[in-house]
């Protein structure tokens, strides 16, 4: 078992995996880490779909073009989930308020599922596995993914997590400096200094992309991420959420 320090500070995204299966003991450890995730109100507003069916993994690969979905040994799909609470409330005769019609309700489910996924990432890394978070499962074709996973109303995909025995060891990506992430007591008012630090980080990312092992690009950080934002403007997530029972009104 790797140390927590190594699992957190040396983690990289793995997209190529060995064919070797993940031991059930390791999956049980990951399950327990997920189950022990802190959640809002201890409401545990999430569920996880563990996919080991190769045909289903390949169908999801066909949708996304993300090769790690078909080569990973296990694919965990983390979902926001109010369906379970609605079922229990109905059974007990308790009135279930339309919490999924609020922005707060939607955000809470996303936060809980995201925290659960990070618990899985750390547990997997500590167990010597490779992992890769696949957000594209949320946006590529939400209705089709919901159909394939047979998601009921009150449940929607937040993110996928590919797991497997690593077949590659990518370079560690540079992250923002502490000065641009952590502010004391209030958000920094020194905009000039912050801008300077961000420009420097942009240069560091560009250099990394030009020199990294396993394939290089000339991408900087700013233009590349903004291009993603621009592309994501075409997603119709609100329509999908409404179809899954999240009719956000306030």
mmCIF file of C-alpha atoms in Angstrom:
data_model
loop_
_atom_site.group_PDB
_atom_site.id
_atom_site.type_symbol
_atom_site.label_atom_id
_atom_site.label_comp_id
_atom_site.label_asym_id
_atom_site.label_seq_id
_atom_site.Cartn_x
_atom_site.Cartn_y
_atom_site.Cartn_z
ATOM 1 C CA UNK A 1 0.000 0.000 0.000
ATOM 2 C CA UNK A 2 1.414 3.389 -1.030
ATOM 3 C CA UNK A 3 1.593 6.263 1.429
ATOM 4 C CA UNK A 4 -1.120 8.929 1.396
ATOM 5 C CA UNK A 5 1.572 11.490 0.493
ATOM 6 C CA UNK A 6 2.624 9.536 -2.579
ATOM 7 C CA UNK A 7 -0.957 8.787 -3.597
ATOM 8 C CA UNK A 8 -1.891 12.469 -3.459
ATOM 9 C CA UNK A 9 1.258 14.216 -4.688
ATOM 10 C CA UNK A 10 2.487 11.804 -7.370
ATOM 11 C CA UNK A 11 -0.851 10.964 -8.970
ATOM 12 C CA UNK A 12 -1.022 11.164 -12.761
ATOM 13 C CA UNK A 13 -3.846 10.344 -15.178
ATOM 14 C CA UNK A 14 -3.374 6.840 -16.621
ATOM 15 C CA UNK A 15 -4.990 6.004 -19.961
ATOM 16 C CA UNK A 16 -3.225 2.708 -20.799
ATOM 17 C CA UNK A 17 -3.713 -0.394 -18.661
ATOM 18 C CA UNK A 18 -2.483 -3.974 -18.424
ATOM 19 C CA UNK A 19 -4.977 -6.769 -19.066
ATOM 20 C CA UNK A 20 -4.523 -8.027 -15.510
ATOM 21 C CA UNK A 21 -7.694 -7.949 -13.420
ATOM 22 C CA UNK A 22 -7.966 -5.867 -10.274
ATOM 23 C CA UNK A 23 -8.109 -8.147 -7.214
ATOM 24 C CA UNK A 24 -11.504 -8.200 -5.505
ATOM 25 C CA UNK A 25 -9.807 -7.321 -2.215
ATOM 26 C CA UNK A 26 -8.591 -4.076 -3.813
ATOM 27 C CA UNK A 27 -12.039 -3.278 -5.187
ATOM 28 C CA UNK A 28 -13.537 -3.904 -1.749
ATOM 29 C CA UNK A 29 -11.051 -1.389 -0.297
ATOM 30 C CA UNK A 30 -12.056 1.184 -2.931
ATOM 31 C CA UNK A 31 -15.744 0.506 -2.237
ATOM 32 C CA UNK A 32 -15.218 1.077 1.492
ATOM 33 C CA UNK A 33 -13.313 4.324 0.835
ATOM 34 C CA UNK A 34 -16.198 5.523 -1.357
ATOM 35 C CA UNK A 35 -18.804 4.557 1.231
ATOM 36 C CA UNK A 36 -16.937 6.504 3.929
ATOM 37 C CA UNK A 37 -16.948 9.730 1.892
ATOM 38 C CA UNK A 38 -18.153 12.846 3.738
ATOM 39 C CA UNK A 39 -21.408 14.106 2.208
ATOM 40 C CA UNK A 40 -23.896 16.923 2.718
ATOM 41 C CA UNK A 41 -26.095 16.215 5.769
ATOM 42 C CA UNK A 42 -24.749 12.632 5.588
ATOM 43 C CA UNK A 43 -27.462 12.346 2.943
ATOM 44 C CA UNK A 44 -25.079 10.387 0.670
ATOM 45 C CA UNK A 45 -26.690 11.844 -2.445
ATOM 46 C CA UNK A 46 -24.691 9.684 -4.849
ATOM 47 C CA UNK A 47 -24.444 6.194 -6.325
ATOM 48 C CA UNK A 48 -21.720 4.396 -8.268
ATOM 49 C CA UNK A 49 -22.134 2.055 -11.219
ATOM 50 C CA UNK A 50 -19.204 -0.379 -11.419
ATOM 51 C CA UNK A 51 -18.812 -1.574 -15.007
ATOM 52 C CA UNK A 52 -16.827 -4.706 -15.821
ATOM 53 C CA UNK A 53 -18.911 -5.702 -18.846
ATOM 54 C CA UNK A 54 -16.571 -5.303 -21.820
ATOM 55 C CA UNK A 55 -19.399 -4.839 -24.304
ATOM 56 C CA UNK A 56 -20.838 -1.942 -22.280
ATOM 57 C CA UNK A 57 -17.392 -0.373 -21.885
ATOM 58 C CA UNK A 58 -16.912 -0.539 -25.657
ATOM 59 C CA UNK A 59 -20.306 1.058 -26.283
ATOM 60 C CA UNK A 60 -19.275 3.955 -24.047
ATOM 61 C CA UNK A 61 -15.963 4.110 -25.895
ATOM 62 C CA UNK A 62 -17.801 4.357 -29.219
ATOM 63 C CA UNK A 63 -19.714 7.352 -27.882
ATOM 64 C CA UNK A 64 -16.713 9.193 -26.466
ATOM 65 C CA UNK A 65 -13.637 8.026 -28.375
ATOM 66 C CA UNK A 66 -11.884 7.790 -24.989
ATOM 67 C CA UNK A 67 -9.751 4.642 -25.315
ATOM 68 C CA UNK A 68 -9.299 4.250 -21.567
ATOM 69 C CA UNK A 69 -12.980 3.352 -21.268
ATOM 70 C CA UNK A 70 -12.482 0.081 -23.148
ATOM 71 C CA UNK A 71 -8.968 -0.777 -21.950
ATOM 72 C CA UNK A 72 -9.520 -0.212 -18.220
ATOM 73 C CA UNK A 73 -10.352 -3.215 -16.064
ATOM 74 C CA UNK A 74 -13.131 -1.439 -14.170
ATOM 75 C CA UNK A 75 -15.077 1.701 -14.997
ATOM 76 C CA UNK A 76 -16.817 3.442 -12.110
ATOM 77 C CA UNK A 77 -19.601 5.893 -13.000
ATOM 78 C CA UNK A 78 -20.337 8.377 -10.222
ATOM 79 C CA UNK A 79 -23.872 9.738 -10.215
ATOM 80 C CA UNK A 80 -25.879 12.318 -8.325
ATOM 81 C CA UNK A 81 -28.743 10.329 -6.824
ATOM 82 C CA UNK A 82 -31.986 11.419 -5.138
ATOM 83 C CA UNK A 83 -33.884 8.387 -6.428
ATOM 84 C CA UNK A 84 -33.011 6.278 -3.388
ATOM 85 C CA UNK A 85 -34.245 8.876 -0.899
ATOM 86 C CA UNK A 86 -37.437 9.362 -2.925
ATOM 87 C CA UNK A 87 -38.032 5.589 -2.819
ATOM 88 C CA UNK A 88 -37.533 5.457 0.949
ATOM 89 C CA UNK A 89 -39.711 8.512 1.531
ATOM 90 C CA UNK A 90 -42.520 6.929 -0.492
ATOM 91 C CA UNK A 91 -42.208 3.685 1.453
ATOM 92 C CA UNK A 92 -42.384 5.528 4.774
ATOM 93 C CA UNK A 93 -45.127 7.922 3.695
ATOM 94 C CA UNK A 94 -42.865 10.955 4.052
ATOM 95 C CA UNK A 95 -43.450 13.906 1.718
ATOM 96 C CA UNK A 96 -40.414 14.374 -0.573
ATOM 97 C CA UNK A 97 -39.939 18.086 -1.423
ATOM 98 C CA UNK A 98 -38.883 18.986 -4.989
ATOM 99 C CA UNK A 99 -35.280 19.549 -3.884
ATOM 100 C CA UNK A 100 -34.025 18.463 -7.318
ATOM 101 C CA UNK A 101 -35.791 21.516 -8.766
ATOM 102 C CA UNK A 102 -33.361 23.802 -6.929
ATOM 103 C CA UNK A 103 -29.819 24.752 -7.828
ATOM 104 C CA UNK A 104 -28.679 23.860 -4.310
ATOM 105 C CA UNK A 105 -30.111 20.355 -4.612
ATOM 106 C CA UNK A 106 -28.384 19.863 -7.938
ATOM 107 C CA UNK A 107 -25.064 21.172 -6.634
ATOM 108 C CA UNK A 108 -25.196 18.983 -3.517
ATOM 109 C CA UNK A 109 -25.576 15.824 -5.590
ATOM 110 C CA UNK A 110 -22.663 16.865 -7.798
ATOM 111 C CA UNK A 111 -20.476 17.651 -4.774
ATOM 112 C CA UNK A 112 -21.266 14.351 -3.066
ATOM 113 C CA UNK A 113 -20.524 12.328 -6.209
ATOM 114 C CA UNK A 114 -17.309 14.290 -6.800
ATOM 115 C CA UNK A 115 -16.101 13.761 -3.236
ATOM 116 C CA UNK A 116 -16.860 10.047 -3.588
ATOM 117 C CA UNK A 117 -14.840 9.903 -6.792
ATOM 118 C CA UNK A 118 -11.855 11.573 -5.116
ATOM 119 C CA UNK A 119 -12.051 9.008 -2.323
ATOM 120 C CA UNK A 120 -11.871 6.325 -5.023
ATOM 121 C CA UNK A 121 -8.930 8.020 -6.743
ATOM 122 C CA UNK A 122 -6.872 8.186 -3.540
ATOM 123 C CA UNK A 123 -7.743 4.595 -2.583
ATOM 124 C CA UNK A 124 -6.881 3.345 -6.069
ATOM 125 C CA UNK A 125 -3.572 5.212 -6.116
ATOM 126 C CA UNK A 126 -2.701 3.921 -2.638
ATOM 127 C CA UNK A 127 -3.412 0.381 -3.877
ATOM 128 C CA UNK A 128 -1.017 0.832 -6.802
ATOM 129 C CA UNK A 129 -3.673 1.205 -9.485
ATOM 130 C CA UNK A 130 -3.839 3.770 -12.258
ATOM 131 C CA UNK A 131 -6.907 5.947 -12.710
ATOM 132 C CA UNK A 132 -8.364 8.489 -15.089
ATOM 133 C CA UNK A 133 -11.347 10.780 -14.498
ATOM 134 C CA UNK A 134 -13.563 10.966 -17.609
ATOM 135 C CA UNK A 135 -15.889 13.955 -17.493
ATOM 136 C CA UNK A 136 -16.857 13.513 -21.147
ATOM 137 C CA UNK A 137 -19.255 10.751 -20.101
ATOM 138 C CA UNK A 138 -21.384 13.510 -18.579
ATOM 139 C CA UNK A 139 -21.593 15.600 -21.749
ATOM 140 C CA UNK A 140 -21.006 13.507 -24.880
ATOM 141 C CA UNK A 141 -24.590 12.195 -25.216
ATOM 142 C CA UNK A 142 -26.278 12.357 -21.806
ATOM 143 C CA UNK A 143 -29.548 10.778 -22.929
ATOM 144 C CA UNK A 144 -27.785 7.817 -24.563
ATOM 145 C CA UNK A 145 -25.521 7.261 -21.560
ATOM 146 C CA UNK A 146 -28.569 7.383 -19.265
ATOM 147 C CA UNK A 147 -30.249 4.806 -21.499
ATOM 148 C CA UNK A 148 -27.236 2.479 -21.502
ATOM 149 C CA UNK A 149 -26.924 2.696 -17.721
ATOM 150 C CA UNK A 150 -30.698 2.487 -17.177
ATOM 151 C CA UNK A 151 -30.692 5.568 -14.948
ATOM 152 C CA UNK A 152 -34.031 6.320 -13.250
ATOM 153 C CA UNK A 153 -35.394 9.809 -12.628
ATOM 154 C CA UNK A 154 -33.429 11.572 -9.915
ATOM 155 C CA UNK A 155 -30.090 10.172 -11.107
ATOM 156 C CA UNK A 156 -27.574 11.650 -13.538
ATOM 157 C CA UNK A 157 -23.939 11.040 -14.405
ATOM 158 C CA UNK A 158 -21.374 13.366 -12.839
ATOM 159 C CA UNK A 159 -18.111 11.703 -13.914
ATOM 160 C CA UNK A 160 -16.524 8.393 -14.815
ATOM 161 C CA UNK A 161 -13.363 6.870 -13.344
ATOM 162 C CA UNK A 162 -11.315 4.342 -15.292
ATOM 163 C CA UNK A 163 -9.263 1.953 -13.133
ATOM 164 C CA UNK A 164 -6.602 -0.610 -13.939
ATOM 165 C CA UNK A 165 -3.042 -1.815 -13.547
ATOM 166 C CA UNK A 166 -0.902 0.992 -15.070
ATOM 167 C CA UNK A 167 0.780 0.313 -18.417
ATOM 168 C CA UNK A 168 2.318 3.789 -18.585
ATOM 169 C CA UNK A 169 3.863 6.331 -16.249
ATOM 170 C CA UNK A 170 3.224 9.835 -17.642
ATOM 171 C CA UNK A 171 5.153 12.890 -16.513
ATOM 172 C CA UNK A 172 3.616 14.744 -13.602
ATOM 173 C CA UNK A 173 1.765 17.789 -14.922
ATOM 174 C CA UNK A 174 2.672 21.189 -13.464
ATOM 175 C CA UNK A 175 -0.038 22.730 -11.316
ATOM 176 C CA UNK A 176 -0.653 26.358 -10.343
ATOM 177 C CA UNK A 177 1.698 27.868 -7.781
ATOM 178 C CA UNK A 178 0.492 28.249 -4.204
ATOM 179 C CA UNK A 179 0.284 32.020 -4.736
ATOM 180 C CA UNK A 180 -2.492 31.637 -7.305
ATOM 181 C CA UNK A 181 -4.457 29.014 -5.363
ATOM 182 C CA UNK A 182 -4.346 30.043 -1.715
ATOM 183 C CA UNK A 183 -5.403 33.440 -0.376
ATOM 184 C CA UNK A 184 -5.362 34.483 3.272
ATOM 185 C CA UNK A 185 -8.701 35.507 4.811
ATOM 186 C CA UNK A 186 -10.048 37.073 1.589
ATOM 187 C CA UNK A 187 -9.663 36.827 -2.175
ATOM 188 C CA UNK A 188 -6.471 38.636 -3.199
ATOM 189 C CA UNK A 189 -6.779 42.300 -4.122
ATOM 190 C CA UNK A 190 -3.366 42.394 -5.806
ATOM 191 C CA UNK A 191 -4.623 41.754 -9.329
ATOM 192 C CA UNK A 192 -1.333 42.771 -10.978
ATOM 193 C CA UNK A 193 0.653 40.235 -8.980
ATOM 194 C CA UNK A 194 -1.936 37.526 -9.589
ATOM 195 C CA UNK A 195 -1.913 38.193 -13.330
ATOM 196 C CA UNK A 196 1.881 38.032 -13.408
ATOM 197 C CA UNK A 197 1.866 34.670 -11.612
ATOM 198 C CA UNK A 198 -0.790 33.298 -13.968
ATOM 199 C CA UNK A 199 1.178 34.398 -17.038
ATOM 200 C CA UNK A 200 4.222 32.615 -15.625
ATOM 201 C CA UNK A 201 2.214 29.453 -15.051
ATOM 202 C CA UNK A 202 0.870 29.640 -18.603
ATOM 203 C CA UNK A 203 4.480 29.597 -19.847
ATOM 204 C CA UNK A 204 5.332 26.631 -17.623
ATOM 205 C CA UNK A 205 2.434 24.615 -19.018
ATOM 206 C CA UNK A 206 3.419 25.456 -22.591
ATOM 207 C CA UNK A 207 6.983 24.301 -21.931
ATOM 208 C CA UNK A 208 5.712 21.109 -20.327
ATOM 209 C CA UNK A 209 3.491 20.363 -23.340
ATOM 210 C CA UNK A 210 6.397 20.968 -25.728
ATOM 211 C CA UNK A 211 8.822 18.694 -23.852
ATOM 212 C CA UNK A 212 6.770 15.995 -22.122
ATOM 213 C CA UNK A 213 7.278 12.319 -22.873
ATOM 214 C CA UNK A 214 4.628 10.356 -24.728
ATOM 215 C CA UNK A 215 3.626 13.013 -27.277
ATOM 216 C CA UNK A 216 4.045 16.770 -27.392
ATOM 217 C CA UNK A 217 1.857 19.745 -28.354
ATOM 218 C CA UNK A 218 2.278 23.518 -28.580
ATOM 219 C CA UNK A 219 -0.707 24.205 -26.301
ATOM 220 C CA UNK A 220 -0.458 26.826 -23.621
ATOM 221 C CA UNK A 221 -2.822 26.689 -20.636
ATOM 222 C CA UNK A 222 -5.063 29.712 -21.197
ATOM 223 C CA UNK A 223 -6.055 29.320 -24.846
ATOM 224 C CA UNK A 224 -6.403 25.548 -24.529
ATOM 225 C CA UNK A 225 -8.778 25.729 -21.545
ATOM 226 C CA UNK A 226 -10.794 28.598 -23.007
ATOM 227 C CA UNK A 227 -11.185 26.569 -26.193
ATOM 228 C CA UNK A 228 -12.716 23.852 -24.048
ATOM 229 C CA UNK A 229 -15.092 26.398 -22.485
ATOM 230 C CA UNK A 230 -16.070 27.541 -25.973
ATOM 231 C CA UNK A 231 -16.743 23.972 -27.089
ATOM 232 C CA UNK A 232 -18.721 23.233 -23.926
ATOM 233 C CA UNK A 233 -21.104 26.112 -24.690
ATOM 234 C CA UNK A 234 -22.800 23.732 -27.139
ATOM 235 C CA UNK A 235 -23.697 21.179 -24.475
ATOM 236 C CA UNK A 236 -27.378 20.959 -23.522
ATOM 237 C CA UNK A 237 -26.963 19.781 -19.954
ATOM 238 C CA UNK A 238 -29.978 21.658 -18.618
ATOM 239 C CA UNK A 239 -32.273 19.794 -21.029
ATOM 240 C CA UNK A 240 -30.741 16.498 -19.916
ATOM 241 C CA UNK A 241 -31.124 17.348 -16.223
ATOM 242 C CA UNK A 242 -34.783 18.154 -16.776
ATOM 243 C CA UNK A 243 -35.244 14.809 -18.508
ATOM 244 C CA UNK A 244 -33.737 13.116 -15.446
ATOM 245 C CA UNK A 245 -36.095 14.924 -13.053
ATOM 246 C CA UNK A 246 -33.992 17.979 -12.162
ATOM 247 C CA UNK A 247 -36.234 20.866 -13.250
ATOM 248 C CA UNK A 248 -34.139 23.684 -11.779
ATOM 249 C CA UNK A 249 -36.258 26.729 -10.937
ATOM 250 C CA UNK A 250 -34.330 28.517 -8.183
#
